[in-house]
Coordinates of C-alpha atoms in Angstrom, one line a residue:
M388 CA 7.8 4.0 -0.6
D389 CA 5.1 1.8 -1.8
A390 CA 2.0 0.4 0.2
H391 CA 2.3 -3.6 -0.1
M392 CA 1.9 -4.8 3.3
T393 CA -1.5 -6.9 3.1
N394 CA -2.5 -9.7 1.8
S395 CA -4.9 -8.1 -1.0
S396 CA -8.1 -11.4 0.1
I397 CA -7.4 -9.2 3.1
L398 CA -8.4 -6.1 2.5
I399 CA -10.9 -7.2 -0.3
L400 CA -12.9 -8.9 2.1
L401 CA -12.1 -6.3 5.2
A402 CA -13.8 -3.9 1.8
A403 CA -16.2 -5.3 1.2
G404 CA -17.6 -5.6 6.0
C405 CA -17.0 -2.2 6.5
I406 CA -14.6 -0.6 4.0
I407 CA -12.5 1.3 6.4
A408 CA -10.1 -1.9 5.7
P409 CA -9.0 0.0 1.4
A410 CA -7.5 2.8 4.0
L411 CA -5.5 1.0 5.4
T412 CA -3.5 0.2 1.8
Y413 CA -2.4 3.9 1.4
A414 CA -1.4 3.7 5.1
Q415 CA 1.3 1.5 4.7
A416 CA 4.4 2.8 3.1
N417 CA 7.0 0.6 2.0
A418 CA 10.1 0.2 -0.8
T419 CA 10.5 0.5 -3.8
P420 CA 9.4 -2.0 -6.3
T421 CA 11.6 -2.6 -9.2
V422 CA 12.2 -5.5 -12.0
S423 CA 14.8 -3.8 -14.0
R424 CA 18.3 -3.8 -14.4
A425 CA 18.5 -1.2 -17.3
F426 CA 20.7 1.6 -15.8
P427 CA 23.5 1.8 -14.9
D428 CA 25.2 1.1 -11.5
R429 CA 28.9 0.8 -11.9
V430 CA 32.1 3.3 -13.3
S431 CA 32.3 3.4 -17.0
S432 CA 35.0 2.9 -18.5
S433 CA 36.4 6.3 -19.7
D434 CA 35.5 7.3 -16.4
R435 CA 38.0 5.2 -14.7
A436 CA 40.4 5.7 -17.6
A437 CA 39.8 9.5 -16.6
G438 CA 40.9 8.5 -13.2
A439 CA 38.0 8.1 -11.3
S440 CA 38.8 5.3 -9.3
D441 CA 40.5 7.7 -7.7
P442 CA 39.5 9.6 -4.4
G443 CA 40.7 12.8 -4.7
Y444 CA 39.6 12.6 -8.3
R445 CA 36.6 12.2 -7.7
A446 CA 35.9 14.5 -5.0
A447 CA 37.0 17.0 -7.4
A448 CA 35.0 15.9 -10.2
A449 CA 32.0 15.6 -7.9
S450 CA 32.6 19.4 -7.1
E451 CA 33.2 19.9 -9.9
N452 CA 30.3 18.5 -11.7
V453 CA 27.8 20.0 -8.8
Q454 CA 28.9 23.4 -9.1
S455 CA 27.8 23.4 -12.7
L456 CA 24.4 20.6 -12.9
D457 CA 21.2 22.0 -14.1
P458 CA 18.3 19.8 -12.3
A459 CA 15.7 20.3 -14.7
A460 CA 18.6 19.0 -17.8
A461 CA 19.5 16.3 -15.5
T462 CA 16.4 15.6 -14.2
Q463 CA 15.0 14.8 -18.0
A464 CA 18.7 13.3 -18.9
W465 CA 18.0 10.1 -16.0
L466 CA 14.7 10.4 -17.9
A467 CA 15.4 9.4 -21.3
T468 CA 17.8 6.6 -19.8
M469 CA 15.2 4.1 -19.9
P470 CA 14.3 2.9 -23.3
R471 CA 10.9 3.2 -24.8
A472 CA 9.5 -0.7 -24.8
Q473 CA 9.9 -0.5 -21.1
R474 CA 8.6 2.6 -20.3
E475 CA 5.6 2.2 -23.0
K476 CA 5.1 -1.1 -21.1
S477 CA 5.5 0.1 -17.5
D478 CA 2.8 3.2 -18.2
A479 CA 0.1 0.4 -20.1
Y480 CA 0.6 -1.6 -16.1
F481 CA 0.3 1.3 -14.5
E482 CA -2.5 3.2 -16.7
G483 CA -4.9 -0.6 -16.8
G484 CA -5.0 0.5 -13.3
Y485 CA -6.9 3.4 -13.4
W486 CA -9.2 1.1 -15.0
L487 CA -9.1 -2.2 -11.8
I488 CA -10.3 1.5 -10.3
L489 CA -13.0 1.4 -11.3
W490 CA -13.8 -2.2 -12.2
N491 CA -13.8 -2.4 -8.6
F492 CA -15.6 0.4 -8.0
L493 CA -18.7 -0.8 -10.3
L494 CA -18.0 -4.7 -8.7
A495 CA -18.8 -3.7 -5.0
V496 CA -22.3 -1.7 -6.3
A497 CA -23.2 -4.8 -7.8
I498 CA -22.2 -7.3 -5.3
S499 CA -24.4 -4.5 -2.6
V500 CA -27.5 -4.7 -5.5
F501 CA -26.9 -8.2 -5.7
L502 CA -27.8 -9.3 -2.4
L503 CA -30.1 -6.6 -1.5
A504 CA -32.2 -7.1 -4.1
S505 CA -32.4 -11.4 -4.0
R506 CA -33.5 -10.3 -0.6
I507 CA -30.2 -12.9 -0.1
S508 CA -29.3 -10.5 3.0
V509 CA -32.5 -10.1 4.4
R510 CA -32.4 -14.6 4.4
L511 CA -29.7 -14.5 6.3
R512 CA -30.2 -12.1 8.3
D513 CA -33.1 -14.2 9.3
F514 CA -31.4 -17.2 9.7
A515 CA -29.5 -16.0 11.6
E516 CA -32.0 -14.6 13.9
R517 CA -33.6 -18.2 13.3
I518 CA -30.7 -20.1 15.3
T519 CA -30.2 -17.8 18.3
G520 CA -31.7 -14.4 20.4
F521 CA -28.6 -13.2 21.2
K522 CA -26.9 -10.3 18.6
T523 CA -24.1 -10.4 19.6
L524 CA -24.4 -14.2 17.8
Q525 CA -26.7 -13.1 15.0
V526 CA -23.8 -11.1 14.0
I527 CA -21.1 -12.9 13.6
A528 CA -24.1 -16.2 11.5
Y529 CA -24.7 -13.3 9.4
A530 CA -20.8 -12.1 8.9
L531 CA -19.8 -15.4 8.1
P532 CA -21.6 -16.0 5.2
Y533 CA -21.6 -13.0 3.6
L534 CA -18.2 -12.3 3.8
V535 CA -17.6 -15.8 2.2
I536 CA -20.1 -15.0 -0.5
V537 CA -18.8 -12.0 -1.0
Y538 CA -14.8 -13.2 -1.5
V539 CA -16.6 -15.6 -4.3
L540 CA -18.3 -13.1 -5.8
S541 CA -15.7 -10.6 -6.0
F542 CA -12.1 -13.7 -6.8
P543 CA -12.9 -13.3 -10.6
L544 CA -11.7 -10.3 -10.6
N545 CA -9.8 -10.9 -7.8
L546 CA -8.3 -13.2 -9.4
Y547 CA -7.4 -11.4 -12.9
E548 CA -6.1 -7.7 -10.9
H549 CA -3.5 -10.2 -8.3
F550 CA -2.4 -13.3 -10.7
F551 CA -2.6 -13.3 -14.0
R552 CA -2.5 -9.4 -14.9
E553 CA 0.7 -9.8 -12.4
H554 CA 2.3 -12.8 -14.5
Q555 CA 1.3 -11.2 -17.7
Y556 CA 3.9 -7.9 -16.6
G557 CA 6.8 -9.9 -15.0
F558 CA 6.4 -9.3 -11.1
A559 CA 4.7 -12.6 -10.6
T560 CA 6.3 -15.3 -9.2
Q561 CA 4.0 -17.8 -7.5
S562 CA 2.1 -20.9 -9.7
F563 CA -1.6 -20.5 -9.5
L564 CA -1.6 -23.3 -6.1
S565 CA 0.7 -21.7 -4.2
W566 CA -1.0 -18.0 -4.9
F567 CA -3.9 -19.8 -4.2
R568 CA -2.8 -21.0 -1.1
E569 CA -1.9 -17.5 0.8
Q570 CA -5.7 -16.7 -0.7
L571 CA -7.0 -18.8 1.3
I572 CA -4.9 -17.8 4.5
G573 CA -6.2 -14.1 4.0
V574 CA -9.8 -15.4 3.3
G575 CA -9.1 -16.7 7.2
V576 CA -7.7 -14.4 8.9
A577 CA -10.2 -11.1 6.4
I578 CA -13.1 -13.3 7.6
I579 CA -11.4 -13.3 11.6
G580 CA -10.6 -9.9 11.7
G581 CA -14.2 -8.7 9.8
T582 CA -16.2 -10.6 12.0
I583 CA -14.5 -8.7 15.0
L584 CA -14.4 -5.2 13.5
L585 CA -18.3 -6.2 12.9
I586 CA -19.1 -7.3 16.0
V587 CA -18.1 -4.0 17.6
L588 CA -19.1 -1.9 15.1
Y589 CA -22.9 -3.5 15.5
A590 CA -23.2 -2.7 19.0
V591 CA -22.1 1.2 18.6
F592 CA -24.9 0.5 15.9
R593 CA -27.6 -0.5 18.6
R594 CA -26.6 1.5 21.5
A595 CA -26.3 5.1 19.3
P596 CA -28.6 5.0 16.6
R597 CA -28.7 8.6 15.8
T598 CA -24.6 9.1 16.8
W599 CA -23.3 6.1 15.2
W600 CA -21.1 6.9 13.3
I601 CA -18.6 9.5 15.6
W602 CA -18.7 6.2 17.3
G603 CA -17.5 3.8 14.6
T604 CA -15.1 6.1 14.5
V605 CA -13.9 5.7 16.8
V606 CA -14.1 1.8 16.4
A607 CA -12.9 2.2 12.9
V608 CA -9.4 4.0 13.7
S609 CA -8.7 2.0 16.9
F610 CA -9.0 -1.3 14.3
M611 CA -6.7 1.0 11.7
F612 CA -3.9 0.8 14.7
V613 CA -3.8 -2.4 14.9
V614 CA -3.5 -3.4 11.5
V615 CA -1.5 -0.9 11.1
F616 CA 0.9 -1.1 13.7
I617 CA 0.3 -4.4 15.0
A618 CA -0.7 -7.1 12.7
P619 CA 1.8 -6.3 10.7
V620 CA 4.4 -8.2 13.0
F621 CA 1.7 -10.8 13.4
I622 CA 0.4 -11.3 10.4
E623 CA 2.9 -10.9 7.9
P624 CA 5.4 -14.3 8.7
L625 CA 1.7 -16.3 8.3
F626 CA 3.2 -15.4 4.0
N627 CA 6.6 -15.6 4.2
T628 CA 9.8 -16.4 6.2
Y629 CA 11.2 -13.3 8.5
K630 CA 14.9 -14.3 8.9
P631 CA 18.5 -12.2 10.2
L632 CA 20.5 -10.6 7.8
T633 CA 23.8 -11.8 8.1
K634 CA 25.3 -9.3 5.5
P635 CA 26.7 -6.7 7.3
E636 CA 28.7 -4.9 4.4
I637 CA 24.5 -4.3 4.1
R638 CA 22.5 -4.9 7.9
D639 CA 25.5 -2.7 9.4
P640 CA 24.6 1.0 7.1
I641 CA 21.7 0.1 7.9
L642 CA 22.0 -0.1 11.5
A643 CA 23.8 3.2 12.0
M644 CA 21.5 4.6 9.6
A645 CA 18.7 3.7 12.7
R646 CA 20.9 4.6 16.0
A647 CA 21.6 7.7 14.6
N648 CA 17.7 8.8 14.3
Q649 CA 16.5 7.1 17.6
I650 CA 14.7 4.4 15.6
P651 CA 15.1 0.9 18.4
V652 CA 16.1 -1.9 16.7
K653 CA 19.7 -4.0 16.9
Q654 CA 18.7 -6.0 13.1
V655 CA 17.8 -6.0 10.2
F656 CA 15.2 -8.5 9.0
E657 CA 15.9 -10.5 5.7
V658 CA 12.1 -11.2 3.8
D659 CA 11.7 -14.6 1.0
A660 CA 10.1 -12.2 -0.9
S661 CA 11.1 -14.2 -3.9
R662 CA 9.0 -16.9 -4.1
Q663 CA 5.8 -14.1 -5.1
T664 CA 6.7 -12.0 -6.6
T665 CA 10.1 -10.1 -8.1
R666 CA 9.0 -6.6 -6.8
V667 CA 11.5 -5.7 -3.7
S668 CA 9.7 -4.2 -0.6
A669 CA 11.4 -2.6 3.0
N670 CA 9.9 -1.2 5.2
V671 CA 10.2 0.4 8.8
S672 CA 6.6 -0.5 11.4
G673 CA 5.5 -2.0 14.6
V674 CA 5.0 0.2 18.0
L675 CA 5.4 -0.4 22.0
G676 CA 8.2 -2.9 21.1
T677 CA 8.1 -4.7 17.8
T678 CA 9.4 -2.5 16.3
R679 CA 11.1 -4.4 13.1
I680 CA 12.9 -3.6 9.5
A681 CA 13.2 -5.9 7.3
L682 CA 14.3 -5.8 3.6
N683 CA 12.8 -8.3 0.7
D684 CA 15.5 -10.6 -1.1
N685 CA 14.4 -9.0 -4.0
L686 CA 15.8 -5.8 -2.8
L687 CA 19.4 -7.4 -2.0
K688 CA 19.2 -9.0 -5.4
Q689 CA 19.0 -6.9 -7.4
C690 CA 19.8 -3.2 -6.3
T691 CA 23.4 -1.4 -5.4
L692 CA 24.5 -0.7 -1.8
P693 CA 23.6 3.1 -1.8
E694 CA 20.4 2.4 -3.8
I695 CA 19.9 0.4 -0.8
R696 CA 20.7 2.7 1.6
E697 CA 18.1 5.2 0.0
V698 CA 15.3 3.2 0.3
M699 CA 16.1 2.2 3.9
A700 CA 16.8 5.7 4.9
H701 CA 13.2 6.3 3.4
E702 CA 11.3 4.0 5.1
M703 CA 13.5 5.0 8.6
G704 CA 11.6 8.8 7.4
H705 CA 8.5 7.1 7.3
Y706 CA 8.7 5.7 10.8
V707 CA 10.9 9.5 12.5
L708 CA 8.6 11.4 11.3
N709 CA 5.0 9.7 12.4
H710 CA 3.8 9.3 9.2
G711 CA 1.6 6.5 11.0
A712 CA 0.4 7.9 13.3
K713 CA -0.3 11.2 12.0
L714 CA -1.8 9.3 8.4
L715 CA -4.2 7.8 11.1
T716 CA -5.6 11.4 12.4
Y717 CA -5.5 12.0 8.6
F718 CA -7.7 9.3 7.6
G719 CA -9.8 9.4 11.0
I720 CA -11.3 12.8 9.6
F721 CA -11.9 11.2 6.5
I722 CA -13.8 8.2 8.2
L723 CA -15.5 10.1 10.6
V724 CA -16.8 12.9 7.8
G725 CA -18.0 9.8 5.6
F726 CA -19.5 8.2 8.5
A727 CA -21.5 11.5 8.7
F728 CA -22.2 11.2 4.9
T729 CA -23.5 7.6 4.8
H730 CA -25.5 8.5 8.2
V731 CA -27.5 11.0 6.2
F732 CA -27.4 9.0 2.9
F733 CA -28.1 5.2 5.2
D734 CA -31.3 6.8 6.5
A735 CA -32.5 8.3 2.7
A736 CA -32.6 5.7 2.0
V737 CA -34.3 3.1 4.1
A738 CA -36.2 5.4 4.4
R739 CA -37.5 5.4 0.4
W740 CA -36.1 1.5 -0.1
G741 CA -37.0 -0.5 3.6
S742 CA -40.0 -1.7 3.5
K743 CA -38.9 -3.4 0.0
W744 CA -35.6 -4.0 0.7
S745 CA -37.5 -5.4 4.8
M746 CA -34.4 -3.5 6.2
R747 CA -35.8 -2.0 9.4
G748 CA -32.9 0.9 10.6
I749 CA -28.8 1.3 11.0
A750 CA -28.7 -2.3 13.1
D751 CA -30.1 -4.2 10.8
P752 CA -27.3 -6.7 9.8
A753 CA -29.4 -6.9 6.8
G754 CA -28.4 -3.3 5.4
L755 CA -24.9 -4.3 5.8
P756 CA -24.6 -4.5 1.5
L757 CA -26.4 -0.4 1.4
L758 CA -23.4 0.2 4.4
V759 CA -20.9 -0.7 2.1
L760 CA -22.9 0.6 -1.2
I761 CA -23.0 4.2 0.0
L762 CA -19.0 3.6 1.4
S763 CA -18.0 2.5 -1.3
A764 CA -19.1 5.7 -3.8
L765 CA -17.4 7.9 -0.7
L766 CA -14.6 6.3 -0.7
F767 CA -14.4 6.1 -5.0
V768 CA -15.0 10.2 -4.9
A769 CA -12.7 10.8 -2.2
T770 CA -9.4 9.0 -3.8
P771 CA -7.9 11.5 -5.6
F772 CA -7.7 13.3 -1.6
L773 CA -6.8 10.4 0.3
N774 CA -3.7 9.6 -2.7
T775 CA -2.3 13.1 -2.0
V776 CA -2.7 12.9 1.5
V777 CA -0.8 10.0 1.3
R778 CA 1.5 11.3 -1.9
V779 CA 2.2 14.4 0.9
T780 CA 3.6 12.5 3.0
E781 CA 5.6 10.1 1.1
R782 CA 7.1 13.2 -0.2
E783 CA 8.0 13.6 2.9
A784 CA 10.0 10.4 3.3
D785 CA 12.5 10.8 0.3
A786 CA 12.7 14.3 1.1
F787 CA 14.6 12.4 5.2
G788 CA 15.8 9.8 2.8
I789 CA 18.1 11.5 1.3
N790 CA 19.3 14.2 3.0
T791 CA 20.2 10.9 5.3
S792 CA 21.7 8.7 3.0
R793 CA 22.5 11.7 1.3
E794 CA 22.3 9.6 -2.0
P795 CA 21.3 12.1 -5.5
D796 CA 21.8 9.7 -7.7
G797 CA 21.1 5.8 -6.2
M798 CA 17.9 7.9 -5.2
A799 CA 17.5 8.4 -9.0
K800 CA 17.9 4.8 -10.0
V801 CA 15.6 3.6 -7.4
A802 CA 13.1 5.8 -9.2
L803 CA 13.9 4.5 -12.3
K804 CA 13.3 1.2 -11.2
L805 CA 10.0 2.1 -9.7
G806 CA 9.0 3.2 -13.1
A807 CA 9.2 -0.3 -13.7
Y808 CA 5.8 -0.3 -12.5
R809 CA 4.6 3.1 -12.1
K810 CA 3.9 5.5 -14.8
L811 CA 7.2 7.8 -14.9
D812 CA 6.4 10.7 -16.0
P813 CA 2.4 11.5 -16.0
A814 CA 0.5 14.8 -16.5
P815 CA -0.2 16.6 -14.0
L816 CA -3.7 15.6 -13.5
E817 CA -3.2 12.1 -14.0
E818 CA -0.8 12.8 -10.6
F819 CA -3.1 14.2 -8.9
I820 CA -5.6 12.0 -9.6
F821 CA -4.3 8.4 -9.8
F822 CA -0.3 8.5 -8.0
D823 CA -0.8 7.9 -4.2
H824 CA 3.3 7.8 -4.4
P825 CA 5.3 11.2 -6.1
S826 CA 6.1 10.4 -10.0
G827 CA 9.5 9.5 -10.5
R828 CA 10.1 12.4 -12.4
A829 CA 9.3 14.3 -9.3
R830 CA 11.0 12.3 -7.4
I831 CA 14.7 12.0 -9.5
R832 CA 13.3 16.1 -9.9
M833 CA 13.8 16.2 -5.7
A834 CA 17.4 14.5 -5.8
M835 CA 19.2 16.6 -8.9
D836 CA 17.8 19.5 -7.0
W837 CA 19.5 18.5 -3.9
K838 CA 23.0 17.3 -6.0
A839 CA 22.8 21.2 -7.2
A840 CA 22.7 22.6 -4.1
N841 CA 25.9 21.4 -3.6
L842 CA 25.8 19.3 -0.1
P843 CA 27.9 16.0 0.5
V844 CA 27.1 13.2 -0.9
G845 CA 27.6 9.7 -0.3
Q846 CA 30.3 7.5 -1.5
S847 CA 28.4 6.0 -4.1
T848 CA 31.0 5.6 -6.0
L849 CA 32.7 3.3 -4.1
S850 CA 30.1 1.5 -2.6
E851 CA 28.1 0.6 -6.4
S852 CA 31.6 -0.9 -7.9
S853 CA 31.7 -3.6 -5.5
S854 CA 28.2 -5.6 -6.1
T855 CA 26.0 -6.9 -3.2
S856 CA 24.3 -9.8 -5.7
P857 CA 25.0 -13.0 -3.6

C-alpha cells in the first residue's frame, strides 16, 4: 500500500537527469508500513468469558453485531483507539513531508539555475566536445559529471530527509555507514540508468527537434516500463536478500489467494528489510515470467495473519487489476502534456537567454539544467493530480483486497498502523493535494461499510488467537 520499491538515490539522480523518474514513485505500489503495536490483536478476556472462543458463538455474535453496525460510528471508534501522542507524532511526520515537497522543488530549481548561471553546464558540454566528435559519446561525457554534481549538491537534503529524519521518528535502523554504502550502490545504478536514458533522449532531440516531445514520451514510457516491471526483480536484490518464505501457516494462505486470482507464482519470498527500517512492505511485481510475491520480515513480526492476508490481497489487487499498465498509460499522458509545455517554454527560454547561457537548442546537452528546471516546475504543479491518479488505483486495490481477504477488522487495524507515519484524518483539500493513498479514515470507513453489508467474513478471531511472530 505504499511506494517503497526503488532506492531513493536512484530517484534523485534520475529526477535530476530527466524528471521522469519521480513519476516512478507514483507507479509502484507496496504494502503498509507500521511500527506500532498499540492496538488490540487478540480476543479480550471478557469475550472469552462470554464464550467468544466457541465458533458458534462467534458466528452468531458477528451476525448480530454486523446487523446493528453504524459504519460512521464504527470508523470514529477505530480512530479513537490510537493514542493521542502517537497521533500527534504521525501528523508531525506527515505534515513535515509537505514542506519537503517544496524544499526538494526549490533545490532542483536552485541547482539548475546554478549550473546555468555559473556556466558549469556549458563547460561540461565544451569538455565533452573537445574529447570526442561522436554525439553519443559527448552525451555520456556530459551526463556522467552532471549526474555526480547534482547528487553531491542534493546530498545534504537527501541526508536529512532519508537518514536523520527517519531516525528521528523511529523508522530507520541503519547506521550511517550502512546507509551511505547503499547510497553509493544506488548512485552507481542511477548513473548507469540515467546515462542510458539521456543517450536515447538526446538522439531523439537531434533527429526530431520539432516533434521530440512526442517521441520523447515514447522513450520515457518505455524506460518507465523497464524500471517499474523489470528492474525491481534485478535491482532490489542489490539492497536486500530475498529467500523463500518457509512458514506454511503464512505462505499457504497467500498462495491460495494467488491461485484463486490467476497469479502465476509458486512461492512467496521474504525480504530482510528490518536491517534498514521498521516499516513493513510487500509487493506483487514483475512481468514476462518475472512475477514475484514478496513481503518483508517486519510484516511477519509486526502483523497478525488476518492483517498479512489483507495486505497481500491488496497487493494482488494491483497485479490483477493491471494497475502497472494503467499507471504507465496515465503517466504517459501526463508526460506527453508536460513535454508539450516544456517544448514551448524551452524554446522561449533559449530565444531569450540562449546567447547568455551559450545554449544552441534542445539537442545541446548544455541545456539539460534548463530542461530539468522546466520539468521540475511542471511536476510540482501537477503533484495533486498525480497523487489523485495513484490514490484512485489504491482505493481500487483496497476494494479488491477486502473482497479477497474478507478481513474488515484486519483492514481497519492495518489502516491504523499505517497511521504511524501517515496522517489518519486529513481535511478533504489536504488529502487531495498531498495523499497518494487513501487516508486511514477513508480506509477504515470502507472496511466498516463492507462489514455493515453483512458479507461473510474471514476467520479473523480464530487466526488472531495465535501469534505469527517468530
